[in-house]
């Protein structure tokens, strides 16, 4: 089809300035496709196809007539190319004068660009810098995407390493190095977490009996080995979910999440004391310790506080020691101190 | 100094000479760590000390090491991302040369904190150019040699035949001489705008 000298000049201009365009005739047929747009039709030249056979206009909705298309002048169009990849593009249509002069009369110019799918489209169609006008920002955009991806990847790697280091540091900061149990800091964090999330738990303050004698008689190194043996024994007598912390020389705290039953706390305490009274074999000595336990349960408080429960468990522990070694007492809210005969005298 | 520069030196040594050489260098430097983090900042004195230690260990001059690093950044497979970003400068070596003025600005788009030397290309006609490399004042590194190695490798990458020479330094400014003998001398390596999906 000849477009006349004006038409040819127009198309020369469009091919250079916006190579991803189509020129439509009055009947809605494609008279010309810019060189970049033509590349996208791997299933054959779009020229001479009807608009509807080359494009699917997704938004705004129209009846597809040329009059309706011309009425969309200047609006943002969402289109899909009728090519094998069904490439999504953005478009803008400008009607050509309807002056009855030549084949372009009553037609339109449709200019297109890749939207957010730019990077994929450039790869899929093997487009090069020459497929875009020199003033087009596409190359800069692609550069920026790649440059930012490289920088982002480096940042993500750093974040992962820092996170790993942070977890290791926290683990270290929360661990008692001698026994491998949690330490005071970890215990505070656990109690805060439990009370803030309003979960019930029991807390046992465990104090070793006769430990000072071991230390005095056999020395600190032996004392350390006893503490390690005690830690292992406590871990063996508790559940996986329970938290055992060493908060002082021979002071331990066991937190039993989810426990609201005095009887069950009493049983656990007794079992623990019995286990800790097993003889502990050192290199060429055997030594004996025992333990006193004071406990408190969060369900006994209207608003449980970790600090308050630690104090009350301490009072109960004191009462247990008063009553003789190797005993346990559970703090009872109503009487202020150990409830009657809650001390499970075990010997 | 942005860690990305120290990290580039590290990758160059590790990828070219191996881990043992790198660890040896870091032991001598005694910085208390053995790897640089690309996205952290380090004291500006670390980079010149590092380069000195690398040169000593490799028994090369510092300038040679810098030039090798430039070549490495373009030609080593592990640095493919850098080569790609540079090739966005233009479809021919000549256009690439003209894009060098924008290089520091382009780099800042990716990593705003990274201070690279400002580059000014002077076109003397007849395919002869001068590239002025203005090193950042706070940094005692002759980036001109890195640029020299970079250009040498990129000329190969574009398939161009180029004569390059370092014409000396005055204060913080170095000058490179560039004589473009043929733009399409060899095959060059293919560069596509579209990046294959990872």
Coordinates of N, CA, C and O in Angstrom, one line a residue, chain A residues 121-259:
Chain A
X121 N 10.7 -9.2 28.4 CA 10.5 -9.0 27.0 C 11.8 -8.8 26.3 O 12.0 -9.4 25.2
X122 N 12.7 -8.0 26.8 CA 14.0 -7.7 26.2 C 14.8 -9.0 26.0 O 15.4 -9.3 25.0
X123 N 14.7 -9.9 27.0 CA 15.3 -11.2 26.9 C 14.7 -12.1 25.9 O 15.3 -12.6 25.0
X124 N 13.3 -12.2 26.0 CA 12.6 -13.1 25.1 C 12.8 -12.8 23.7 O 12.9 -13.7 22.8
X125 N 12.8 -11.5 23.3 CA 12.8 -11.1 21.9 C 14.3 -10.7 21.5 O 14.4 -10.2 20.4
X126 N 15.2 -10.9 22.4 CA 16.6 -10.6 22.1 C 16.8 -9.2 21.5 O 17.4 -8.9 20.5
X127 N 16.1 -8.2 22.2 CA 16.2 -6.8 21.8 C 17.5 -6.2 22.1 O 18.2 -6.7 23.1
X128 N 18.0 -5.3 21.3 CA 19.2 -4.6 21.6 C 19.0 -3.1 21.7 O 17.9 -2.6 21.5
X129 N 20.1 -2.4 22.0 CA 20.0 -0.9 22.2 C 19.4 -0.3 20.9 O 18.7 0.7 21.0
X130 N 19.6 -0.9 19.8 CA 19.2 -0.3 18.5 C 17.6 -0.4 18.3 O 17.1 0.1 17.4
X131 N 17.0 -1.3 19.1 CA 15.6 -1.4 19.0 C 14.8 -0.4 19.8 O 13.6 -0.3 19.8
X132 N 15.6 0.5 20.5 CA 14.9 1.6 21.2 C 15.5 2.9 20.7 O 16.6 3.0 20.3
X133 N 14.6 3.9 20.8 CA 15.1 5.3 20.4 C 16.2 5.7 21.3 O 16.2 5.3 22.5
X134 N 17.1 6.5 20.8 CA 18.3 6.9 21.6 C 17.8 7.7 22.9 O 18.5 7.7 23.9
X135 N 16.7 8.3 22.8 CA 16.2 9.1 23.9 C 15.4 8.2 24.9 O 15.0 8.7 26.0
X136 N 15.1 7.0 24.5 CA 14.3 6.1 25.4 C 15.1 5.8 26.6 O 16.3 5.6 26.6
X137 N 14.4 5.7 27.8 CA 15.1 5.4 29.0 C 15.3 3.9 29.3 O 15.7 3.5 30.4
X138 N 14.9 3.1 28.3 CA 14.9 1.6 28.5 C 16.2 1.1 29.0 O 16.3 0.3 29.9
X139 N 17.3 1.5 28.3 CA 18.6 0.9 28.6 C 19.0 1.3 30.0 O 19.5 0.5 30.8
X140 N 18.8 2.6 30.4 CA 19.1 3.0 31.7 C 18.3 2.2 32.7 O 18.8 1.8 33.8
X141 N 17.0 1.9 32.4 CA 16.2 1.2 33.3 C 16.7 -0.2 33.5 O 16.8 -0.7 34.6
X142 N 17.1 -0.9 32.4 CA 17.7 -2.2 32.5 C 19.0 -2.2 33.3 O 19.2 -3.1 34.1
X143 N 19.8 -1.2 33.0 CA 21.0 -1.1 33.8 C 20.7 -1.0 35.3 O 21.3 -1.7 36.1
X144 N 19.8 -0.1 35.6 CA 19.4 0.1 37.0 C 18.9 -1.2 37.6 O 19.3 -1.5 38.8
X145 N 18.1 -1.9 36.9 CA 17.5 -3.1 37.5 C 18.7 -4.1 37.8 O 18.8 -4.6 38.9
X146 N 19.6 -4.2 36.9 CA 20.7 -5.2 37.1 C 21.7 -4.7 38.2 O 22.1 -5.4 39.1
X147 N 22.0 -3.3 38.2 CA 22.9 -2.8 39.2 C 22.3 -3.0 40.6 O 23.0 -3.4 41.5
X148 N 21.0 -2.6 40.7 CA 20.3 -2.7 42.0 C 20.2 -4.2 42.5 O 20.4 -4.5 43.6
X149 N 20.0 -5.1 41.5 CA 20.0 -6.5 41.9 C 21.3 -7.0 42.4 O 21.3 -7.7 43.4
X150 N 22.4 -6.6 41.8 CA 23.7 -7.0 42.3 C 23.9 -6.4 43.7 O 24.4 -7.1 44.6
X151 N 23.6 -5.1 43.9 CA 23.8 -4.5 45.2 C 22.9 -5.2 46.2 O 23.3 -5.4 47.4
X152 N 21.7 -5.5 45.8 CA 20.7 -6.1 46.7 C 21.2 -7.5 47.2 O 21.1 -7.9 48.3
X153 N 21.7 -8.2 46.2 CA 22.2 -9.5 46.5 C 23.3 -9.5 47.5 O 23.4 -10.3 48.5
X154 N 24.2 -8.5 47.3 CA 25.3 -8.4 48.3 C 24.8 -8.0 49.7 O 25.2 -8.5 50.7
X155 N 23.8 -7.1 49.7 CA 23.2 -6.8 51.0 C 22.5 -7.9 51.6 O 22.6 -8.1 52.9
X156 N 21.8 -8.7 50.8 CA 21.1 -9.9 51.4 C 22.1 -10.9 52.0 O 21.9 -11.4 53.1
X157 N 23.2 -11.1 51.3 CA 24.3 -12.0 51.8 C 24.8 -11.5 53.1 O 25.0 -12.3 54.1
X158 N 25.0 -10.2 53.2 CA 25.5 -9.6 54.4 C 24.5 -9.8 55.5 O 24.9 -10.2 56.6
X159 N 23.2 -9.5 55.2 CA 22.2 -9.7 56.2 C 22.2 -11.1 56.8 O 22.0 -11.3 58.0
X160 N 22.3 -12.1 55.9 CA 22.2 -13.5 56.3 C 23.4 -13.8 57.2 O 23.2 -14.4 58.2
X161 N 24.6 -13.3 56.8 CA 25.7 -13.6 57.7 C 25.6 -12.9 59.1 O 25.9 -13.4 60.1
X162 N 25.1 -11.6 59.0 CA 24.9 -10.9 60.3 C 23.9 -11.6 61.2 O 24.1 -11.7 62.4
X163 N 22.8 -12.1 60.5 CA 21.8 -12.8 61.3 C 22.4 -14.0 62.0 O 22.1 -14.3 63.1
X164 N 23.2 -14.8 61.2 CA 23.8 -16.0 61.7 C 24.7 -15.6 62.9 O 24.7 -16.3 64.0
X165 N 25.5 -14.5 62.8 CA 26.4 -14.1 63.8 C 25.6 -13.6 65.0 O 25.9 -13.9 66.2
X166 N 24.4 -13.0 64.8 CA 23.6 -12.5 65.9 C 23.0 -13.7 66.7 O 23.0 -13.7 67.9
X167 N 22.6 -14.7 66.0 CA 22.0 -15.9 66.6 C 23.0 -16.5 67.5 O 22.8 -16.9 68.6
X168 N 24.2 -16.7 66.9 CA 25.3 -17.3 67.6 C 25.7 -16.5 68.9 O 25.9 -17.1 70.0
X169 N 25.7 -15.2 68.7 CA 26.1 -14.3 69.8 C 25.0 -14.4 70.9 O 25.3 -14.4 72.1
X170 N 23.7 -14.4 70.5 CA 22.6 -14.5 71.5 C 22.7 -15.8 72.2 O 22.6 -15.9 73.4
X171 N 22.9 -16.9 71.4 CA 23.1 -18.2 72.0 C 24.1 -18.2 73.1 O 23.9 -18.7 74.2
X172 N 25.3 -17.5 72.8 CA 26.4 -17.5 73.7 C 26.0 -16.6 74.9 O 26.3 -17.0 76.1
X173 N 25.3 -15.5 74.7 CA 25.0 -14.6 75.8 C 24.0 -15.2 76.7 O 23.8 -14.8 77.8
X174 N 23.2 -16.2 76.2 CA 22.2 -16.8 77.0 C 22.6 -18.2 77.6 O 21.8 -18.9 78.2
X175 N 23.8 -18.5 77.5 CA 24.3 -19.8 77.9 C 25.2 -19.7 79.1 O 26.1 -18.9 79.1
X176 N 25.0 -20.6 80.1 CA 26.0 -20.7 81.2 C 27.1 -21.6 80.7 O 26.9 -22.8 80.3
X177 N 28.3 -21.1 80.6 CA 29.4 -21.8 80.0 C 29.8 -23.0 80.7 O 30.2 -24.0 80.1
X178 N 29.7 -23.1 82.0 CA 30.1 -24.3 82.8 C 29.2 -25.5 82.5 O 29.7 -26.6 82.2
X179 N 27.9 -25.2 82.5 CA 27.0 -26.4 82.4 C 26.3 -26.5 81.1 O 25.7 -27.5 80.8
X180 N 26.3 -25.4 80.3 CA 25.6 -25.5 79.0 C 24.1 -25.2 79.2 O 23.3 -25.2 78.3
X181 N 23.7 -25.0 80.5 CA 22.3 -24.6 80.7 C 22.1 -23.1 80.4 O 23.0 -22.4 80.0
X182 N 20.8 -22.7 80.4 CA 20.6 -21.2 80.2 C 21.2 -20.5 81.4 O 21.4 -21.0 82.5
X183 N 21.3 -19.1 81.3 CA 21.8 -18.3 82.4 C 20.8 -17.4 82.8 O 19.6 -17.4 82.4
X184 N 21.1 -16.5 83.8 CA 20.2 -15.6 84.4 C 19.5 -14.7 83.3 O 18.3 -14.5 83.3
X185 N 20.3 -14.2 82.4 CA 19.8 -13.3 81.3 C 18.7 -14.1 80.5 O 17.6 -13.5 80.2
X186 N 19.0 -15.3 80.2 CA 18.1 -16.1 79.4 C 16.8 -16.4 80.2 O 15.7 -16.3 79.7
X187 N 16.9 -16.6 81.5 CA 15.8 -16.9 82.4 C 14.9 -15.6 82.4 O 13.7 -15.8 82.2
X188 N 15.5 -14.5 82.5 CA 14.7 -13.2 82.6 C 13.9 -13.1 81.3 O 12.7 -12.7 81.3
X189 N 14.6 -13.4 80.2 CA 13.9 -13.3 78.9 C 12.7 -14.3 78.8 O 11.6 -13.9 78.3
X190 N 12.9 -15.5 79.3 CA 11.9 -16.5 79.2 C 10.7 -16.1 80.0 O 9.5 -16.2 79.6
X191 N 11.0 -15.6 81.3 CA 9.9 -15.2 82.2 C 9.1 -14.0 81.6 O 7.9 -14.0 81.6
X192 N 9.8 -13.1 81.0 CA 9.2 -11.9 80.4 C 8.2 -12.4 79.2 O 7.1 -12.0 79.1
X193 N 8.8 -13.3 78.4 CA 8.0 -13.8 77.3 C 6.8 -14.5 77.7 O 5.7 -14.3 77.2
X194 N 6.9 -15.4 78.8 CA 5.8 -16.1 79.2 C 4.7 -15.2 79.8 O 3.5 -15.4 79.6
X195 N 5.1 -14.3 80.7 CA 4.1 -13.4 81.3 C 3.5 -12.5 80.3 O 2.3 -12.2 80.4
X196 N 4.3 -12.0 79.4 CA 3.7 -11.0 78.4 C 2.7 -11.7 77.5 O 1.7 -11.1 77.1
X197 N 3.0 -13.0 77.2 CA 2.0 -13.7 76.3 C 0.9 -14.4 77.1 O 0.2 -15.1 76.6
X198 N 0.9 -14.1 78.5 CA -0.1 -14.6 79.4 C -0.2 -16.1 79.3 O -1.3 -16.7 79.3
X199 N 0.9 -16.8 79.3 CA 0.9 -18.2 79.3 C 1.3 -18.7 80.7 O 2.1 -18.1 81.4
X200 N 0.5 -19.7 81.2 CA 0.8 -20.2 82.6 C 2.0 -21.1 82.6 O 2.4 -21.7 81.6
X201 N 2.7 -21.1 83.8 CA 3.9 -21.9 83.9 C 4.2 -22.0 85.4 O 3.6 -21.3 86.2
X202 N 5.0 -23.0 85.7 CA 5.4 -23.2 87.1 C 6.9 -22.9 87.1 O 7.6 -23.1 86.1
X203 N 7.4 -22.4 88.3 CA 8.8 -22.0 88.4 C 9.4 -22.7 89.7 O 8.7 -22.6 90.7
X204 N 10.5 -23.4 89.5 CA 11.1 -24.1 90.7 C 12.4 -23.5 90.9 O 13.3 -23.5 90.0
X205 N 12.6 -23.1 92.2 CA 14.0 -22.6 92.6 C 14.7 -23.8 93.2 O 14.3 -24.3 94.3
X206 N 15.8 -24.2 92.6 CA 16.4 -25.4 93.1 C 17.8 -25.0 93.7 O 18.6 -24.4 93.0
X207 N 18.0 -25.3 95.0 CA 19.3 -25.0 95.6 C 19.9 -26.3 96.1 O 19.3 -27.1 96.8
X208 N 21.2 -26.5 95.7 CA 21.8 -27.7 96.1 C 22.2 -27.7 97.6 O 22.6 -26.7 98.1
X209 N 22.0 -28.8 98.2 CA 22.4 -29.0 99.6 C 23.7 -29.8 99.7 O 24.0 -30.6 98.8
X210 N 24.5 -29.4 100.6 CA 25.8 -30.1 100.9 C 26.9 -29.8 99.8 O 27.9 -30.5 99.7
X211 N 26.5 -28.9 98.9 CA 27.5 -28.6 97.8 C 28.7 -27.9 98.3 O 29.8 -28.2 97.9
X212 N 28.5 -27.0 99.3 CA 29.7 -26.3 99.8 C 30.7 -27.3 100.4 O 31.9 -27.1 100.2
X213 N 30.2 -28.3 101.0 CA 31.1 -29.3 101.6 C 31.9 -30.0 100.5 O 33.1 -30.2 100.7
X214 N 31.3 -30.3 99.4 CA 32.0 -30.9 98.3 C 33.1 -30.0 97.8 O 34.3 -30.4 97.7
X215 N 32.8 -28.7 97.6 CA 33.7 -27.7 97.2 C 34.9 -27.6 98.2 O 36.1 -27.6 97.8
X216 N 34.6 -27.6 99.4 CA 35.6 -27.4 100.5 C 36.5 -28.6 100.5 O 37.7 -28.5 100.7
X217 N 35.9 -29.8 100.4 CA 36.7 -31.0 100.6 C 37.5 -31.4 99.4 O 38.7 -31.7 99.5
X218 N 36.9 -31.2 98.2 CA 37.5 -31.7 97.0 C 38.0 -30.6 96.0 O 38.7 -30.9 95.0
X219 N 37.7 -29.4 96.3 CA 38.2 -28.3 95.5 C 37.2 -27.9 94.4 O 36.2 -28.6 94.1
X220 N 37.5 -26.8 93.8 CA 36.6 -26.2 92.8 C 36.4 -27.0 91.6 O 35.3 -27.0 91.0
X221 N 37.5 -27.6 91.1 CA 37.4 -28.4 89.9 C 36.4 -29.5 90.1 O 35.5 -29.8 89.2
X222 N 36.5 -30.2 91.3 CA 35.5 -31.3 91.5 C 34.1 -30.7 91.7 O 33.1 -31.2 91.1
X223 N 34.0 -29.5 92.3 CA 32.7 -28.8 92.4 C 32.1 -28.5 91.1 O 30.9 -28.8 90.8
X224 N 33.0 -28.1 90.1 CA 32.5 -27.8 88.8 C 31.9 -29.1 88.1 O 30.9 -29.1 87.4
X225 N 32.6 -30.2 88.4 CA 32.2 -31.5 87.7 C 30.8 -31.9 88.3 O 30.0 -32.5 87.7
X226 N 30.7 -31.6 89.6 CA 29.4 -32.0 90.3 C 28.3 -31.1 89.7 O 27.2 -31.6 89.3
X227 N 28.6 -29.8 89.5 CA 27.5 -29.0 88.9 C 27.2 -29.5 87.5 O 26.0 -29.4 87.1
X228 N 28.2 -29.9 86.7 CA 27.9 -30.4 85.4 C 27.0 -31.7 85.5 O 26.1 -31.9 84.7
X229 N 27.3 -32.6 86.4 CA 26.5 -33.8 86.6 C 25.1 -33.4 87.0 O 24.1 -34.0 86.5
X230 N 25.0 -32.5 87.9 CA 23.7 -32.0 88.3 C 22.8 -31.5 87.1 O 21.7 -31.8 87.0
X231 N 23.5 -30.7 86.3 CA 22.8 -30.1 85.1 C 22.3 -31.3 84.2 O 21.2 -31.2 83.7
X232 N 23.1 -32.3 84.0 CA 22.7 -33.4 83.2 C 21.5 -34.2 83.8 O 20.6 -34.5 83.1
X233 N 21.6 -34.3 85.1 CA 20.5 -35.0 85.8 C 19.2 -34.2 85.7 O 18.1 -34.8 85.5
X234 N 19.3 -32.9 85.9 CA 18.1 -32.1 85.8 C 17.5 -32.1 84.4 O 16.3 -32.2 84.2
X235 N 18.4 -32.1 83.4 CA 17.9 -32.2 82.0 C 17.2 -33.5 81.8 O 16.1 -33.6 81.1
X236 N 17.7 -34.6 82.4 CA 17.1 -35.9 82.2 C 15.7 -36.0 82.9 O 14.9 -36.8 82.4
X237 N 15.5 -35.3 84.0 CA 14.3 -35.4 84.7 C 13.2 -34.4 84.3 O 12.2 -34.4 84.9
X238 N 13.5 -33.6 83.3 CA 12.5 -32.6 82.8 C 12.2 -32.9 81.4 O 12.8 -33.7 80.7
X239 N 11.1 -32.2 80.9 CA 10.7 -32.3 79.5 C 11.5 -31.4 78.6 O 12.2 -30.5 79.1
X240 N 11.5 -31.7 77.4 CA 12.2 -30.9 76.4 C 11.9 -29.4 76.4 O 12.7 -28.5 76.3
X241 N 10.6 -29.2 76.7 CA 10.1 -27.8 76.6 C 10.4 -27.0 77.9 O 10.3 -25.8 77.9
X242 N 10.8 -27.7 78.9 CA 11.1 -27.0 80.2 C 12.5 -26.3 80.1 O 13.4 -26.7 79.3
X243 N 12.6 -25.2 80.8 CA 13.8 -24.4 80.7 C 14.6 -24.5 82.0 O 14.0 -24.3 83.1
X244 N 15.8 -24.9 81.9 CA 16.7 -25.0 83.1 C 17.7 -24.0 83.0 O 18.5 -23.9 82.0
X245 N 17.8 -23.1 84.1 CA 18.9 -22.1 84.1 C 19.7 -22.2 85.4 O 19.2 -22.6 86.4
X246 N 21.0 -21.9 85.3 CA 21.8 -21.8 86.4 C 22.0 -20.3 86.7 O 22.5 -19.6 85.8
X247 N 21.5 -19.9 87.9 CA 21.5 -18.4 88.1 C 22.5 -18.0 89.2 O 22.7 -16.8 89.5
X248 N 23.2 -19.0 89.8 CA 24.2 -18.6 90.8 C 25.1 -19.8 91.0 O 24.9 -20.8 90.2
X249 N 26.0 -19.8 91.9 CA 27.0 -20.9 92.1 C 26.3 -22.3 92.1 O 26.5 -23.1 91.2
X250 N 25.4 -22.5 93.1 CA 24.7 -23.8 93.1 C 23.2 -23.6 93.1 O 22.4 -24.4 93.7
X251 N 22.7 -22.5 92.5 CA 21.3 -22.2 92.4 C 20.8 -22.4 91.0 O 21.4 -21.9 90.0
X252 N 19.7 -23.1 90.9 CA 19.1 -23.4 89.5 C 17.7 -23.0 89.5 O 17.0 -22.9 90.6
X253 N 17.2 -22.7 88.4 CA 15.7 -22.4 88.2 C 15.2 -23.3 87.1 O 15.8 -23.4 86.0
X254 N 14.1 -24.0 87.4 CA 13.4 -24.8 86.3 C 12.1 -24.1 86.0 O 11.3 -23.9 86.9
X255 N 11.8 -23.8 84.8 CA 10.5 -23.3 84.4 C 9.8 -24.4 83.6 O 10.3 -25.0 82.7
X256 N 8.6 -24.6 84.1 CA 7.7 -25.6 83.4 C 6.6 -25.0 82.7 O 5.5 -24.7 83.4
X257 N 6.7 -24.7 81.4 CA 5.6 -24.0 80.7 C 4.3 -24.9 80.7 O 4.4 -26.1 80.6
X258 N 3.2 -24.2 80.8 CA 1.9 -24.9 80.7 C 1.5 -25.7 82.0 O 0.4 -26.3 82.0
X259 N 2.3 -25.6 83.0 CA 1.9 -26.4 84.2 C 1.1 -25.6 85.2 O 1.5 -24.5 85.6

